[in-house]
mmCIF file of C-alpha atoms in Angstrom:
data_model
loop_
_atom_site.group_PDB
_atom_site.id
_atom_site.type_symbol
_atom_site.label_atom_id
_atom_site.label_comp_id
_atom_site.label_asym_id
_atom_site.label_seq_id
_atom_site.Cartn_x
_atom_site.Cartn_y
_atom_site.Cartn_z
ATOM 1 C CA ASP K 113 102.054 97.514 89.658
ATOM 2 C CA GLN K 114 105.004 96.260 91.688
ATOM 3 C CA GLN K 115 108.162 96.674 89.605
ATOM 4 C CA VAL K 116 110.448 95.237 92.271
ATOM 5 C CA LYS K 117 109.416 92.043 93.987
ATOM 6 C CA GLN K 118 110.697 90.136 96.942
ATOM 7 C CA ASN K 119 108.685 86.962 96.967
ATOM 8 C CA SER K 120 109.922 85.608 100.279
ATOM 9 C CA PRO K 121 108.457 87.600 103.147
ATOM 10 C CA SER K 122 110.626 85.807 105.692
ATOM 11 C CA LEU K 123 113.745 83.681 106.002
ATOM 12 C CA SER K 124 115.331 81.875 108.963
ATOM 13 C CA VAL K 125 118.968 80.837 108.964
ATOM 14 C CA GLN K 126 121.287 79.326 111.533
ATOM 15 C CA GLU K 127 124.131 81.484 112.761
ATOM 16 C CA GLY K 128 127.268 80.900 110.701
ATOM 17 C CA ARG K 129 125.369 79.715 107.633
ATOM 18 C CA ILE K 130 124.744 81.620 104.409
ATOM 19 C CA SER K 131 121.663 83.814 104.018
ATOM 20 C CA ILE K 132 120.427 84.340 100.474
ATOM 21 C CA LEU K 133 117.812 87.001 99.857
ATOM 22 C CA ASN K 134 116.267 87.288 96.426
ATOM 23 C CA CYS K 135 114.768 90.108 94.420
ATOM 24 C CA ASP K 136 113.194 90.272 90.958
ATOM 25 C CA TYR K 137 112.393 93.295 88.842
ATOM 26 C CA THR K 138 110.391 93.902 85.713
ATOM 27 C CA ASN K 139 111.864 97.033 84.118
ATOM 28 C CA SER K 140 114.955 96.308 82.021
ATOM 29 C CA MET K 141 115.827 100.025 82.110
ATOM 30 C CA PHE K 142 116.685 99.954 85.804
ATOM 31 C CA ASP K 143 120.415 100.649 85.995
ATOM 32 C CA TYR K 144 121.328 100.716 89.660
ATOM 33 C CA PHE K 145 120.306 98.515 92.542
ATOM 34 C CA LEU K 146 120.686 98.794 96.289
ATOM 35 C CA TRP K 147 119.986 96.737 99.358
ATOM 36 C CA TYR K 148 118.778 98.334 102.558
ATOM 37 C CA LYS K 149 118.524 96.878 106.028
ATOM 38 C CA LYS K 150 115.844 97.982 108.455
ATOM 39 C CA TYR K 151 115.512 97.436 112.182
ATOM 40 C CA PRO K 152 112.165 98.044 113.924
ATOM 41 C CA ALA K 153 111.353 101.702 114.590
ATOM 42 C CA GLU K 154 114.302 102.857 112.517
ATOM 43 C CA GLY K 155 114.633 104.045 108.957
ATOM 44 C CA PRO K 156 116.241 101.799 106.341
ATOM 45 C CA THR K 157 120.029 101.955 106.217
ATOM 46 C CA PHE K 158 122.049 101.505 103.057
ATOM 47 C CA LEU K 159 123.909 98.220 102.872
ATOM 48 C CA ILE K 160 125.371 97.583 99.420
ATOM 49 C CA SER K 161 124.790 98.551 95.807
ATOM 50 C CA ILE K 162 125.493 97.319 92.308
ATOM 51 C CA SER K 163 125.499 98.965 88.925
ATOM 52 C CA SER K 164 123.926 97.233 85.962
ATOM 53 C CA ILE K 165 127.316 97.082 84.261
ATOM 54 C CA LYS K 166 128.527 94.647 86.894
ATOM 55 C CA ASP K 167 127.334 91.222 87.935
ATOM 56 C CA LYS K 168 128.830 91.100 91.410
ATOM 57 C CA ASN K 169 129.796 93.464 94.188
ATOM 58 C CA GLU K 170 131.293 92.400 97.481
ATOM 59 C CA ASP K 171 131.685 94.208 100.787
ATOM 60 C CA GLY K 172 132.890 92.121 103.667
ATOM 61 C CA ARG K 173 130.302 89.488 104.520
ATOM 62 C CA PHE K 174 127.838 90.923 102.004
ATOM 63 C CA THR K 175 127.807 90.128 98.279
ATOM 64 C CA VAL K 176 125.224 91.215 95.772
ATOM 65 C CA PHE K 177 124.797 89.338 92.502
ATOM 66 C CA LEU K 178 122.985 90.711 89.482
ATOM 67 C CA ASN K 179 121.615 88.619 86.615
ATOM 68 C CA LYS K 180 120.355 91.129 84.080
ATOM 69 C CA SER K 181 119.000 88.597 81.632
ATOM 70 C CA ALA K 182 116.838 87.109 84.365
ATOM 71 C CA LYS K 183 116.122 90.519 85.951
ATOM 72 C CA HIS K 184 117.146 89.038 89.246
ATOM 73 C CA LEU K 185 119.441 90.057 92.043
ATOM 74 C CA SER K 186 120.383 88.403 95.267
ATOM 75 C CA LEU K 187 122.113 89.336 98.484
ATOM 76 C CA HIS K 188 124.376 86.793 100.128
ATOM 77 C CA ILE K 189 125.396 87.152 103.745
ATOM 78 C CA VAL K 190 128.094 84.802 104.932
ATOM 79 C CA PRO K 191 128.592 83.940 107.685
ATOM 80 C CA SER K 192 125.234 85.086 109.044
ATOM 81 C CA GLN K 193 125.213 86.634 112.506
ATOM 82 C CA PRO K 194 122.331 87.255 114.947
ATOM 83 C CA GLY K 195 122.813 91.010 114.487
ATOM 84 C CA ASP K 196 121.889 90.553 110.825
ATOM 85 C CA SER K 197 118.302 89.843 111.877
ATOM 86 C CA ALA K 198 116.301 92.632 110.237
ATOM 87 C CA VAL K 199 114.071 93.376 107.248
ATOM 88 C CA TYR K 200 115.986 93.660 103.988
ATOM 89 C CA PHE K 201 114.684 95.723 101.085
ATOM 90 C CA CYS K 202 116.023 95.709 97.575
ATOM 91 C CA ALA K 203 115.573 98.856 95.535
ATOM 92 C CA ALA K 204 116.080 99.767 91.894
ATOM 93 C CA ARG K 205 116.775 103.208 90.482
ATOM 94 C CA GLY K 206 114.222 104.397 87.983
ATOM 95 C CA ASP K 207 114.819 104.711 84.267
ATOM 96 C CA HIS K 208 115.594 107.920 82.379
ATOM 97 C CA ASN K 209 112.131 109.260 83.143
ATOM 98 C CA THR K 210 112.199 108.495 86.848
ATOM 99 C CA GLY K 211 115.900 108.477 87.624
ATOM 100 C CA ASN K 212 115.464 110.274 90.932
ATOM 101 C CA GLN K 213 113.189 107.605 92.303
ATOM 102 C CA PHE K 214 113.998 104.268 93.775
ATOM 103 C CA TYR K 215 111.477 101.449 93.568
ATOM 104 C CA PHE K 216 111.477 99.234 96.616
ATOM 105 C CA GLY K 217 110.438 95.653 97.101
ATOM 106 C CA THR K 218 108.178 94.633 99.967
ATOM 107 C CA GLY K 219 111.049 93.331 102.072
ATOM 108 C CA THR K 220 112.264 90.027 103.470
ATOM 109 C CA SER K 221 112.449 89.558 107.222
ATOM 110 C CA LEU K 222 115.639 87.674 108.063
ATOM 111 C CA THR K 223 116.007 85.877 111.373
ATOM 112 C CA VAL K 224 119.415 84.500 112.240
ATOM 113 C CA ILE K 225 119.089 81.852 114.920
ATOM 114 C CA PRO K 226 121.974 81.685 117.411
ATOM 115 C CA GLY Z 196 122.869 117.039 112.972
ATOM 116 C CA ALA Z 197 124.474 113.672 112.552
ATOM 117 C CA GLY Z 198 121.473 112.045 110.930
ATOM 118 C CA VAL Z 199 118.127 112.789 109.349
ATOM 119 C CA SER Z 200 115.672 113.930 111.981
ATOM 120 C CA GLN Z 201 111.921 113.589 111.581
ATOM 121 C CA THR Z 202 109.281 115.028 113.865
ATOM 122 C CA PRO Z 203 106.947 114.029 115.288
ATOM 123 C CA SER Z 204 107.791 110.349 115.523
ATOM 124 C CA ASN Z 205 104.116 109.529 115.918
ATOM 125 C CA LYS Z 206 101.024 111.487 114.951
ATOM 126 C CA VAL Z 207 97.415 110.512 115.479
ATOM 127 C CA THR Z 208 94.866 112.711 113.795
ATOM 128 C CA GLU Z 209 91.190 112.651 113.034
ATOM 129 C CA LYS Z 210 89.911 112.114 109.538
ATOM 130 C CA GLY Z 211 89.563 115.422 107.724
ATOM 131 C CA LYS Z 212 92.242 117.245 109.724
ATOM 132 C CA TYR Z 213 95.407 118.875 108.403
ATOM 133 C CA VAL Z 214 98.852 117.595 109.383
ATOM 134 C CA GLU Z 215 102.425 118.708 108.894
ATOM 135 C CA LEU Z 216 105.398 116.381 109.059
ATOM 136 C CA ARG Z 217 108.868 117.813 109.435
ATOM 137 C CA CYS Z 218 112.213 116.594 108.123
ATOM 138 C CA ASP Z 219 115.622 117.960 109.066
ATOM 139 C CA PRO Z 220 118.194 116.462 106.680
ATOM 140 C CA ILE Z 221 121.899 115.969 107.151
ATOM 141 C CA SER Z 222 123.659 119.294 106.950
ATOM 142 C CA GLY Z 223 124.971 119.965 103.473
ATOM 143 C CA HIS Z 224 122.840 117.357 101.745
ATOM 144 C CA THR Z 225 121.219 119.085 98.796
ATOM 145 C CA ALA Z 226 118.925 116.236 97.816
ATOM 146 C CA LEU Z 227 115.902 115.420 99.965
ATOM 147 C CA TYR Z 228 113.269 112.759 99.418
ATOM 148 C CA TRP Z 229 109.948 111.822 100.947
ATOM 149 C CA TYR Z 230 108.751 108.213 100.824
ATOM 150 C CA ARG Z 231 105.703 106.566 102.307
ATOM 151 C CA GLN Z 232 105.641 103.032 103.673
ATOM 152 C CA SER Z 233 102.303 101.368 104.203
ATOM 153 C CA LEU Z 234 101.940 98.228 106.293
ATOM 154 C CA GLY Z 235 103.533 95.232 104.614
ATOM 155 C CA GLN Z 236 104.885 97.297 101.739
ATOM 156 C CA GLY Z 237 108.201 98.769 100.775
ATOM 157 C CA PRO Z 238 108.774 102.517 100.751
ATOM 158 C CA GLU Z 239 107.059 104.333 97.887
ATOM 159 C CA PHE Z 240 108.427 107.522 96.373
ATOM 160 C CA LEU Z 241 106.507 110.734 96.950
ATOM 161 C CA ILE Z 242 108.700 113.724 96.082
ATOM 162 C CA TYR Z 243 112.319 114.730 95.516
ATOM 163 C CA PHE Z 244 113.878 118.120 96.210
ATOM 164 C CA GLN Z 245 117.160 119.388 94.826
ATOM 165 C CA GLY Z 246 117.876 122.465 96.873
ATOM 166 C CA THR Z 247 114.702 124.493 97.358
ATOM 167 C CA GLY Z 248 112.828 123.217 94.339
ATOM 168 C CA ALA Z 249 110.740 120.110 93.912
ATOM 169 C CA ALA Z 250 112.549 118.396 91.055
ATOM 170 C CA ASP Z 251 110.124 115.480 90.894
ATOM 171 C CA ASP Z 252 106.738 115.384 92.629
ATOM 172 C CA SER Z 253 105.269 112.630 90.485
ATOM 173 C CA GLY Z 254 104.788 110.334 93.467
ATOM 174 C CA LEU Z 255 102.397 112.580 95.378
ATOM 175 C CA PRO Z 256 99.115 110.653 95.316
ATOM 176 C CA ASN Z 257 96.781 113.634 94.911
ATOM 177 C CA ASP Z 258 96.481 117.361 95.508
ATOM 178 C CA ARG Z 259 95.875 116.908 99.232
ATOM 179 C CA PHE Z 260 99.616 116.288 99.541
ATOM 180 C CA PHE Z 261 102.124 119.102 99.299
ATOM 181 C CA ALA Z 262 105.732 119.550 100.389
ATOM 182 C CA VAL Z 263 108.027 122.534 100.731
ATOM 183 C CA ARG Z 264 111.697 123.164 101.381
ATOM 184 C CA PRO Z 265 111.923 126.971 101.425
ATOM 185 C CA GLU Z 266 115.552 127.378 102.469
ATOM 186 C CA GLY Z 267 116.991 124.223 100.982
ATOM 187 C CA SER Z 268 117.360 122.400 104.272
ATOM 188 C CA VAL Z 269 114.306 121.581 106.426
ATOM 189 C CA SER Z 270 111.314 120.203 104.552
ATOM 190 C CA THR Z 271 107.674 119.956 105.550
ATOM 191 C CA LEU Z 272 105.208 117.471 104.105
ATOM 192 C CA LYS Z 273 101.666 118.774 104.380
ATOM 193 C CA ILE Z 274 98.536 116.673 104.110
ATOM 194 C CA GLN Z 275 95.127 118.292 103.915
ATOM 195 C CA ARG Z 276 91.780 116.664 104.699
ATOM 196 C CA THR Z 277 93.449 113.496 105.895
ATOM 197 C CA GLU Z 278 91.857 110.152 105.102
ATOM 198 C CA ARG Z 279 92.237 106.790 106.822
ATOM 199 C CA GLY Z 280 94.132 105.538 103.774
ATOM 200 C CA ASP Z 281 96.852 108.107 104.487
ATOM 201 C CA SER Z 282 97.876 106.104 107.551
ATOM 202 C CA ALA Z 283 101.470 104.998 106.993
ATOM 203 C CA VAL Z 284 105.040 105.671 108.022
ATOM 204 C CA TYR Z 285 106.343 108.726 106.214
ATOM 205 C CA LEU Z 286 110.083 108.492 105.630
ATOM 206 C CA CYS Z 287 112.394 111.336 104.771
ATOM 207 C CA ALA Z 288 115.860 110.787 103.326
ATOM 208 C CA SER Z 289 118.701 112.962 102.172
ATOM 209 C CA SER Z 290 121.811 112.480 100.083
ATOM 210 C CA GLN Z 291 124.748 114.480 98.866
ATOM 211 C CA ASP Z 292 123.737 114.021 95.263
ATOM 212 C CA GLY Z 293 120.541 113.368 93.419
ATOM 213 C CA GLN Z 294 121.667 110.080 91.948
ATOM 214 C CA GLY Z 295 121.410 107.956 95.066
ATOM 215 C CA LEU Z 296 124.571 106.103 94.121
ATOM 216 C CA TYR Z 297 125.604 105.691 97.741
ATOM 217 C CA GLY Z 298 122.112 105.200 99.003
ATOM 218 C CA TYR Z 299 120.084 107.648 100.940
ATOM 219 C CA THR Z 300 120.255 108.300 104.654
ATOM 220 C CA PHE Z 301 116.764 107.780 105.967
ATOM 221 C CA GLY Z 302 115.232 109.207 109.086
ATOM 222 C CA SER Z 303 113.296 107.028 111.497
ATOM 223 C CA GLY Z 304 110.027 108.166 110.015
ATOM 224 C CA THR Z 305 106.772 109.644 111.249
ATOM 225 C CA ARG Z 306 104.049 107.112 111.884
ATOM 226 C CA LEU Z 307 100.793 108.790 110.893
ATOM 227 C CA THR Z 308 97.529 107.267 112.051
ATOM 228 C CA VAL Z 309 94.278 108.738 110.802
ATOM 229 C CA VAL Z 310 91.289 107.693 112.915
#
């Protein structure tokens, strides 16, 4: 059963505009969330994280928002650049029983159009 | 090395054969993870090592899968009697701690194809 879901398999955005990638999770015990970016033939690379005690974390053009009551997080990229074109995965750290595991969504393929 | 190195990058094997996948983590990283990514899916946890010991192997799908890390650095994922359903990209990652608070550093993966 998929505990982390990314319901949009793909997203296209014009260069300079905002990209918003969404992620939903089912386990309220998840306490730490990350976003990874993946280029073809490479492993995922860490992008940004957020703890469940916060509702926002910002790093340059990237901001992650967490809505715990809705079990929803989103990644905002602004302004979007062609080099941002990649697959983005959200991941949630397991609960007290599975705290060494991260549960990944299925990814959203972002295309930034020049 | 500077990053996580995985070899081979591609492996094609016949159904029923035995394969070994190697991971060389970042020097000094005590935590090492194996994940598997099937087509159209996100990475799925297989096993986590802290040092030489497997601290959590709950993600291994069955007893055909086994992993070792005898000296606390290089790890080998071993798959016996391979099946077509084992075809996937096998990702290795390492981190300085076991909490993953700064994310893992992933290797580029080994693409395993069982024919």
